[in-house]
Coordinates of C-alpha atoms and ligand atoms in Angstrom, one line a residue:
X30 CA 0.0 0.0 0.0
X31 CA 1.4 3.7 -0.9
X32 CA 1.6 6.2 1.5
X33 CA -1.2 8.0 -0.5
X34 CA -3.7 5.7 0.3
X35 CA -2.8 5.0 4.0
X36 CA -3.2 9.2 4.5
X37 CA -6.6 8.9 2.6
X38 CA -7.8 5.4 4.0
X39 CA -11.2 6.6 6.1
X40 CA -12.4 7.0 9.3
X41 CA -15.5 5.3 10.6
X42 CA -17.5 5.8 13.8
X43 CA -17.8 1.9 14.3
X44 CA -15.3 1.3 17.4
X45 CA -12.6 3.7 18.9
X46 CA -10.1 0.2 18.5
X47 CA -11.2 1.1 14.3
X48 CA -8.0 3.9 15.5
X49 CA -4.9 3.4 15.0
X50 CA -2.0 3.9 17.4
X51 CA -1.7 7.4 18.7
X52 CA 1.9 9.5 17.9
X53 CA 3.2 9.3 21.7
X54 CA 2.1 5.8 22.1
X55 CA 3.6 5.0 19.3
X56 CA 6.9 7.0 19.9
X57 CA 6.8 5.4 23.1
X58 CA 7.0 1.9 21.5
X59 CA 10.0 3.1 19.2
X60 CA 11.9 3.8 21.6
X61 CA 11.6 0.8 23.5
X62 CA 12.7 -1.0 20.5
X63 CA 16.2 0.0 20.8
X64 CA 18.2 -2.2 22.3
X65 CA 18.1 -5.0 24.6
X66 CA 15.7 -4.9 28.0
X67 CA 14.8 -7.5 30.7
X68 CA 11.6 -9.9 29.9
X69 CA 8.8 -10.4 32.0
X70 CA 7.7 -7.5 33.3
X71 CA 11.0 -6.3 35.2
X72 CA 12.2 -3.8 32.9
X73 CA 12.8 0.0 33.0
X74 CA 9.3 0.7 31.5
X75 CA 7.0 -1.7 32.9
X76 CA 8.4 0.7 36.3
X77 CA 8.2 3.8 35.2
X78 CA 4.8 3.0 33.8
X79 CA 3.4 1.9 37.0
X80 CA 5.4 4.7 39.0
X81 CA 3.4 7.3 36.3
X82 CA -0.1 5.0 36.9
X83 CA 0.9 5.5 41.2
X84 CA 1.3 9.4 40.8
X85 CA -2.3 9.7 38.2
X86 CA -4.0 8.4 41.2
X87 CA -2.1 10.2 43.8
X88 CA -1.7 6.5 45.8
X89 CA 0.8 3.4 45.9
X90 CA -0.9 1.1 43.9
X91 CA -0.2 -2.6 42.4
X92 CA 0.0 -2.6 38.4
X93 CA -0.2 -5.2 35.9
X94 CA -0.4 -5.1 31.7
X95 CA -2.3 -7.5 30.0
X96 CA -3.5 -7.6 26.8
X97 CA -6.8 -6.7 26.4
X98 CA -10.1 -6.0 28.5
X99 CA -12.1 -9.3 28.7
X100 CA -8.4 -11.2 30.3
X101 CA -8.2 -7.1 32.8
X102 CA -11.8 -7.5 33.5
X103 CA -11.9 -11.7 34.2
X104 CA -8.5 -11.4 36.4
X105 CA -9.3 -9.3 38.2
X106 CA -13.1 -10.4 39.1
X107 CA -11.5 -14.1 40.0
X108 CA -9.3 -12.3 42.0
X109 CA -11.9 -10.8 44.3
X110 CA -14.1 -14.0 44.0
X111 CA -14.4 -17.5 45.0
X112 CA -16.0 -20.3 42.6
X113 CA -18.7 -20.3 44.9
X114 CA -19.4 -16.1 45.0
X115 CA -21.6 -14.1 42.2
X116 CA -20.6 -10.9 40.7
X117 CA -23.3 -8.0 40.7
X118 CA -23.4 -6.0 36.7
X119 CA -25.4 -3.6 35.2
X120 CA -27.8 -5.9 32.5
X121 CA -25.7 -4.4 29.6
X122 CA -21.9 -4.4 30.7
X123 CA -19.4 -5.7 28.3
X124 CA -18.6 -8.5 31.2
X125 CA -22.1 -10.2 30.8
X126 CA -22.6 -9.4 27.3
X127 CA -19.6 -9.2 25.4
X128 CA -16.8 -11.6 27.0
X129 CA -18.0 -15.2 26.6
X130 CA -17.9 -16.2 29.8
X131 CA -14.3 -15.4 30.5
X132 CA -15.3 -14.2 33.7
X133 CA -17.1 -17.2 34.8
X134 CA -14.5 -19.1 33.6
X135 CA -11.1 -17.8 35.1
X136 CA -12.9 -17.7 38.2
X137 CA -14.1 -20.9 37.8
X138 CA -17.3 -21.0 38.1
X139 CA -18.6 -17.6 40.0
X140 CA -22.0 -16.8 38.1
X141 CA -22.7 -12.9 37.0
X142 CA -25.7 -11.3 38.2
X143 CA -27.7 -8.9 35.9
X144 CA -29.0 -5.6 37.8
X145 CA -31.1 -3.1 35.7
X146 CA -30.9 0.4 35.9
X147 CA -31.4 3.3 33.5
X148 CA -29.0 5.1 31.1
X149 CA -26.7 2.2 31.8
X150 CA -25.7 2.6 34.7
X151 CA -26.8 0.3 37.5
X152 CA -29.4 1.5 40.2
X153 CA -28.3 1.1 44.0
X154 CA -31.3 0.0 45.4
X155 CA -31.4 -3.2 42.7
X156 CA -28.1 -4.3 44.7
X157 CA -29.8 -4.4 48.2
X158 CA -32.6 -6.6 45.9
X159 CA -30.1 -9.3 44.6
X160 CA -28.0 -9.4 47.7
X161 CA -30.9 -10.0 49.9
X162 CA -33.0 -12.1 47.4
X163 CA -31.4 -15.3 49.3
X164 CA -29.3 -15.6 52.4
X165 CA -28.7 -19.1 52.3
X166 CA -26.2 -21.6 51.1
X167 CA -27.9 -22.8 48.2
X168 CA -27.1 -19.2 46.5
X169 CA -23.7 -17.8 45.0
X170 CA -23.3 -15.8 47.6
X171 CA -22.6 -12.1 45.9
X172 CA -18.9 -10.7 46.4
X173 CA -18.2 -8.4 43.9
X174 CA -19.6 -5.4 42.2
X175 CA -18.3 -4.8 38.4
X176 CA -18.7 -0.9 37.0
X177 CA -18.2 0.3 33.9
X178 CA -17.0 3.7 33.7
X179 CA -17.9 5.1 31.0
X180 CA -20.9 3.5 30.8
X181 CA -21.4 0.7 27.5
X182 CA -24.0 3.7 26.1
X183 CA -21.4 6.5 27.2
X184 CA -22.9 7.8 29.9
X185 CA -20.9 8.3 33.0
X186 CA -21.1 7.9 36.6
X187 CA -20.9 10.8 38.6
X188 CA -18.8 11.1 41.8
X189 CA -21.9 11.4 44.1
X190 CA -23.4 8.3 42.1
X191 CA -20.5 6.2 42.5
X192 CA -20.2 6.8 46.2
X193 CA -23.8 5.9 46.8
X194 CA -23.1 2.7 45.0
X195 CA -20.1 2.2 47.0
X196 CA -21.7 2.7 50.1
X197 CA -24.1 0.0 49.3
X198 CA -21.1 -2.3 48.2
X199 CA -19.7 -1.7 51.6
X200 CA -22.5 -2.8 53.2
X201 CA -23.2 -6.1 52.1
X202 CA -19.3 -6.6 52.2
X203 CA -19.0 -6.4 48.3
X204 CA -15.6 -5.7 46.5
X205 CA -15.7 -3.2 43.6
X206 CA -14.5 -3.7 39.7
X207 CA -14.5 -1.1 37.4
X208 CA -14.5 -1.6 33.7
X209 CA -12.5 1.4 32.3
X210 CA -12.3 0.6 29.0
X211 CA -13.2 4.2 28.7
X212 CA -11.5 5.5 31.9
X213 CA -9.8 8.3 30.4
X214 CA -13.2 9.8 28.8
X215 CA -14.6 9.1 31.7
X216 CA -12.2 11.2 33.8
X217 CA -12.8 13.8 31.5
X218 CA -15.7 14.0 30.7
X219 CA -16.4 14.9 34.6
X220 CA -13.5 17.3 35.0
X221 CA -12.0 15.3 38.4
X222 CA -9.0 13.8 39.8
X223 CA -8.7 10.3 38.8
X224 CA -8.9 9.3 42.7
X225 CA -11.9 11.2 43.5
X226 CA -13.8 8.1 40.9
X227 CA -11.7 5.0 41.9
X228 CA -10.5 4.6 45.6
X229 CA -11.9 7.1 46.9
X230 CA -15.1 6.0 46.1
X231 CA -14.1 2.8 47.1
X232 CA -13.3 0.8 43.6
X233 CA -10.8 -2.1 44.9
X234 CA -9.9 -2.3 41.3
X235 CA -9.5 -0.5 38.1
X236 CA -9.3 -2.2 34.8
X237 CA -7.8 1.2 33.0
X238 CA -8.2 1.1 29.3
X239 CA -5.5 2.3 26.8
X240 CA -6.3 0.4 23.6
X241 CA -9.4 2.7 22.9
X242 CA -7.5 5.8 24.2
X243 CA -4.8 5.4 21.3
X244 CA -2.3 2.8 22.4
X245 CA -1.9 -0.6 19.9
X246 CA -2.4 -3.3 22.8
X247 CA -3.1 -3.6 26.2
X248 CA -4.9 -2.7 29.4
X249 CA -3.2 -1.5 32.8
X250 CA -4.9 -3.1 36.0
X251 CA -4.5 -1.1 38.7
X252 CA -5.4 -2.7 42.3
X253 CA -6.2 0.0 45.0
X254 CA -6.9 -3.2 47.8
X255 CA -3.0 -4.1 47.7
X256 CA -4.3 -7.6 49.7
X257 CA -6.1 -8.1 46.2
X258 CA -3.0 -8.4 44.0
X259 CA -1.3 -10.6 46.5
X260 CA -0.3 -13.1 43.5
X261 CA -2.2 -11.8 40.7
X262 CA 1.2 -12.5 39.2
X263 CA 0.3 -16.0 38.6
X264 CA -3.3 -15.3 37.8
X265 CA -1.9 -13.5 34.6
X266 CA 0.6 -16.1 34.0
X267 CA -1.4 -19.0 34.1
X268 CA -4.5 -16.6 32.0
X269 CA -1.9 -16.3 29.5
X270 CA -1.3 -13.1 30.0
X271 CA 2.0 -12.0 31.4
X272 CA 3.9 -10.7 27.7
X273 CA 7.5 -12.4 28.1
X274 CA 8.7 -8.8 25.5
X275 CA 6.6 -6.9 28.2
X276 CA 8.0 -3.5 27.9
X277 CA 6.0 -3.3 24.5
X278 CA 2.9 -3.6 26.8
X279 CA 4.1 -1.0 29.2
X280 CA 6.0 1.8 27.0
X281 CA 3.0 2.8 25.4
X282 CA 1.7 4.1 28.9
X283 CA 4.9 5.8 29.3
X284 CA 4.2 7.9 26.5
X285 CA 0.7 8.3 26.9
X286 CA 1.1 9.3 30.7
X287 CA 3.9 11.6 31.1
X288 CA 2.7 14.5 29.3
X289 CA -1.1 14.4 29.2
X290 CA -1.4 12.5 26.1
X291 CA -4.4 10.5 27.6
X292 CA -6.4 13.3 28.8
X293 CA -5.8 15.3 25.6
X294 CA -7.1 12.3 23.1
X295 CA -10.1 11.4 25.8
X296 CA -10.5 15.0 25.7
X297 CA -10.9 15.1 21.8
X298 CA -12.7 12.1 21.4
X299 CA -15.5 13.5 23.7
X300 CA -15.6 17.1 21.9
X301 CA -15.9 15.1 18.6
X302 CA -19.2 12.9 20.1
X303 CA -20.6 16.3 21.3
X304 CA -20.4 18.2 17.8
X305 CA -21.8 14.6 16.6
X306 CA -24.4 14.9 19.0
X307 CA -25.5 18.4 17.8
X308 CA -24.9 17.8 14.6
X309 CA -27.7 15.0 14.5
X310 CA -29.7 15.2 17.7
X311 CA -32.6 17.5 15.7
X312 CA -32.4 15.9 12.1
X313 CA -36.0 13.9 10.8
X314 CA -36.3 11.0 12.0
X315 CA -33.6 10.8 14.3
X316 CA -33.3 10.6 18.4
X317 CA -30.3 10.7 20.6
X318 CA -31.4 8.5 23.4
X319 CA -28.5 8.9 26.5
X320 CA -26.6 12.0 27.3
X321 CA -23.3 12.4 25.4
X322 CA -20.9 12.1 28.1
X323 CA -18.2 10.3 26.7
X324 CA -16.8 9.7 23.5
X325 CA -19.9 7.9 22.5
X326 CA -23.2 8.8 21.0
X327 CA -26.3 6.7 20.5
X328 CA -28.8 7.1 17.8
X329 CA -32.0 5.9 16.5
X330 CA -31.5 5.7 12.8
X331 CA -34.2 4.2 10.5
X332 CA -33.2 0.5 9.3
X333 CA -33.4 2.1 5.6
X334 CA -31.2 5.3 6.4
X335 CA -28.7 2.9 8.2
X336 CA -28.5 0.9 5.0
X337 CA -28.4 4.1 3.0
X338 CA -25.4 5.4 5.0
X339 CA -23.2 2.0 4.8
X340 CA -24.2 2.1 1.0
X341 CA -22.0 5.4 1.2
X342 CA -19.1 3.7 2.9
X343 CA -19.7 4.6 6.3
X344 CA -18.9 1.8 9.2
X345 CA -21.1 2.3 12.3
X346 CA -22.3 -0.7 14.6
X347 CA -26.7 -1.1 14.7
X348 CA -27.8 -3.0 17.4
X349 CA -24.6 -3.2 20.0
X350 CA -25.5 -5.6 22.9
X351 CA -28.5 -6.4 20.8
X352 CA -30.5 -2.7 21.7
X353 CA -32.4 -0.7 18.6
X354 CA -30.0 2.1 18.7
X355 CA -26.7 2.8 16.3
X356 CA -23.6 3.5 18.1
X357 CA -21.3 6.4 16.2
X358 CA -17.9 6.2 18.5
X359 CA -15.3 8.6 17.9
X360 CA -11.4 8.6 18.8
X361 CA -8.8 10.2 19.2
X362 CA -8.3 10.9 15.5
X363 CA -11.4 11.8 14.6
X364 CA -11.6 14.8 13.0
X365 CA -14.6 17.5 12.5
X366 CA -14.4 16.9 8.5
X367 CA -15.4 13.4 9.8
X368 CA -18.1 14.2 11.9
X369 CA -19.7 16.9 9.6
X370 CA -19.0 14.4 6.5
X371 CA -21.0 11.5 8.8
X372 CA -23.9 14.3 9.8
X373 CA -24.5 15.8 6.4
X374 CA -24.8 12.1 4.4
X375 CA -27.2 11.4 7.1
X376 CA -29.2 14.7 7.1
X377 CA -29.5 14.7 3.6
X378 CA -30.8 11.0 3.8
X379 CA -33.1 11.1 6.7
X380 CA -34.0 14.5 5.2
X381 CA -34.9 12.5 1.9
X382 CA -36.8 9.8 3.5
X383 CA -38.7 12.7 5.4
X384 CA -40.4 14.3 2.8
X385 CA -41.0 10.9 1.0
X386 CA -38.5 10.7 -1.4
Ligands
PLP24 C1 -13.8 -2.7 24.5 C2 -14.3 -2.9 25.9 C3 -13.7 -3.8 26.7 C4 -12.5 -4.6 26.3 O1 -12.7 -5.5 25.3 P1 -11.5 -6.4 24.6 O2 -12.0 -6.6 23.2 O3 -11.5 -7.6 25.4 O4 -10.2 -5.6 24.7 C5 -14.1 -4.0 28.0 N1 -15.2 -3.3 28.4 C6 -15.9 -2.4 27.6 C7 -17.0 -1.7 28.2 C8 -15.5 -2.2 26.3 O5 -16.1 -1.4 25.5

C-alpha cells in the first residue's frame, strides 16, 4: 500500500479500536525497540509506567499489563471472587454481554448477576434486591460489584453516584470492579482527579483502558486493595497473560502518561461525540437517546437510512448488545471533517426519507 492511500484510508465511527495507534504511544513503543531490556515484566518501562499510573492516582498502587479487556476485566473479578461467590453488573456491561464467559471461567465458576438500571448505569437500590434475594447456602453468595465507567451507552457515573453505590457495596461486604475501558473519557468527561472516581469511592480495582484511548495493545490493572493483588502475578501467567517482550505492553503508557497524552485524546474524542451529537440530535427522524458524556453517542436511525449510509461507505455498529439504537464512536483521530461528513450524508438522507422521497 502507498503512502497516499494509507493518509486517505477513512475513518469510521464503528469502534474507537477502528483507531490506530496514537503519535506518543507510538513513539513510546520506538523507543523501547532499541536495544536489549529485561523480559517479564521487570524492565525499566514496565516501572516507570506503574510509577506514572501510582502518581495519576495520587496513591501506591499494584499494576499489571495485560492484553486486552475481557483477560483485565476476568482477572481481576476471579481475584476478588471465589467459585462459589456471584458478581453484581449492570444488564448491559461488556462483562455479561460481550466476553463469553471469560469471567465465569477464570474464576471458575462464580455466576454474573444482571442488575437493571437506567441510562446504563446500574441503580443502587437493585443491589440491596439481589444481595438479599437469598441468604442461604444454596445461593452464590454475591462478592463483587463490576462498574463500567464510561458506561457501554457513554454515559458516566458521577462522583456522588459512585459513592452511593459504594456505600451499598460496603455494606453487604461487596468488593468493587471497574470496567475502564473508557477510563480516560470518563475522567474527563467529569473534570476530576482520577482518585476522586476509583479509591476514593471505594473501587478495589481498576481495569484502565489504553487500547481505545490510542495505544496498539493492552490494558493497565490497577489494584487499590494491595491484599487483592497478593499473586495476581500467577493469575496473569497461568491466564496467558503475562507478555515475556513486556516493555511493549508497558511503553505505550509511558508515553501516553507523562505529558497528558491520555487526557488530551479522551478529551478530543469526547468534543468530537458532542459536535456529533449536535450535529444530528434534531435531524427527521432521528433521536439521541442517552446524554453524550463520553466519546460515545447513541442514535435511532431508520433500518433504511442505516442501510443508506453503509451504501456510502460509512462503518457504524446497529444494534450493539442487541438494543435498537446505532452506536457512532469517535477517537482520538477523529476529526470534525469526519463528523460533519457523517452528519451531512445522514441529514441529507433522513431528510430524503422525510419528505417521502
Ligand atoms: C472494548 C471494551 C472492553 C475490552 O474488550 P476487549 O476486546 O477484550 O479488549 C471492556 N469493556 C468495555 C465496556 C469495552 O467497551
Amino acid at each position: 500500500m502507498n503512502v497516499a492511500s494509507q493518509v486517505l484510508r477513512p475513518r469510521h465511527f464503528a469502534s474507537d479500536n477502528y483507531a490506530g495507534i496514537c503519535p506518543e504511544a507510538f513513539a513510546a513503543m520506538v523507543e523501547a525497540n532499541l536495544g536489549h531490556e529485561v523480559s517479564y515484566g521487570d524492565d525499566s518501562w514496565t516501572e516507570k509506567a506503574s510509577n506514572l499510573l501510582r502518581e495519576i492516582f495520587e496513591i501506591n498502587c499494584e499494576v499489571f499489563f495485560v492484553f486486552n479487556g475481557t483477560s483485565a476485566n476476568s482477572l481481576s473479578l476471579a481475584s476478588l471472587c471465589q467459585s462459589y461467590h456471584s458478581i453484581l453488573c449492570h444488564q448491559m456491561a461488556h462483562v455479561e454481554s460481550s466476553e463469553c464467559g471469560a469471567p465465569e471461567f477464570f474464576a471458575n465458576g462464580t455466576k454474573v448477576l444482571l442488575l437493571p438500571g437506567e441510562a446504563g448505569k446500574v441503580d443502587p437500590t437493585s443491589i440491596q434486591g439481589a444481595v438479599n434475594k437469598r441468604t442461604d447456602v444454596h445461593y452464590p453468595k454475591p462478592r463483587a460489584l463490576s462498574l463500567t465507567q464510561a458506561t457501554e451507552v457513554g454515559t458516566v457515573y458521577s462522583v456522588a453516584e459512585l459513592g452511593a453505590l459504594s456505600e451499598v457495596a460496603r455494606r453487604y461486604n461487596l468488593r468493587v470492579q471497574m470496567d475502564g475501558a473508557r477510563f480516560a473519557n470518563a475522567v474527563v468527561g467529569l473534570g476530576v482527579a482520577p482518585k476522586e472516581i476509583t479509591w476514593k469511592a471505594g473501587v478495589d480495582v481498576l481495569c484502565f483502558g489504553g487500547t481505545k484511548n490510542g495505544i496498539a495493545i493492552g490494558e493497565a490493572v490497577v489494584f487499590f486493595n494491595l491484599e487483592a493483588a497478593r499473586e495476581f502475578d500467577y493469575r496473569c501467567k497461568q491466564g496467558g497473560q503475562l507478555a515475556s517482550k513486556m516493555r511493549f505492553l508497558s511503553a505505550p503508557w509511558v508515553g501516553m502518561l507523562q505529558n497528558g497524552a491520555w487526557l488530551r485524546h479522551a478529551a478530543h474524542s469526547n468534543a468530537m461525540a458532542k459536535r456529533m451529537e449536535l450535529a444530528i440530535k434534531d435531524l427527521p427522524g432521528i433521536g439521541v437517546p442517552y446524554p453524550v458524556e463520553s466519546n460515545a453517542v447513541f442514535a435511532r436511525i431508520p433500518d433504511d437510512v442505516v442501510q443508506a449510509m453503509f451504501a456510502r461507505g460509512w462503518k457504524f455498529y446497529t444494534n450493539v448488545g442487541g438494543w435498537e439504537e446505532s452506536r457512532l464512536m469517535c477517537s482520538w483521530d477523529t476529526t470534525t471533517e469526519d463528523v460533519d461528513g457523517f452528519a451531512a450524508d445522514l441529514k441529507e438522507l433522513a431528510t430524503a426519507k422525510a419528505a417521502g422521497r
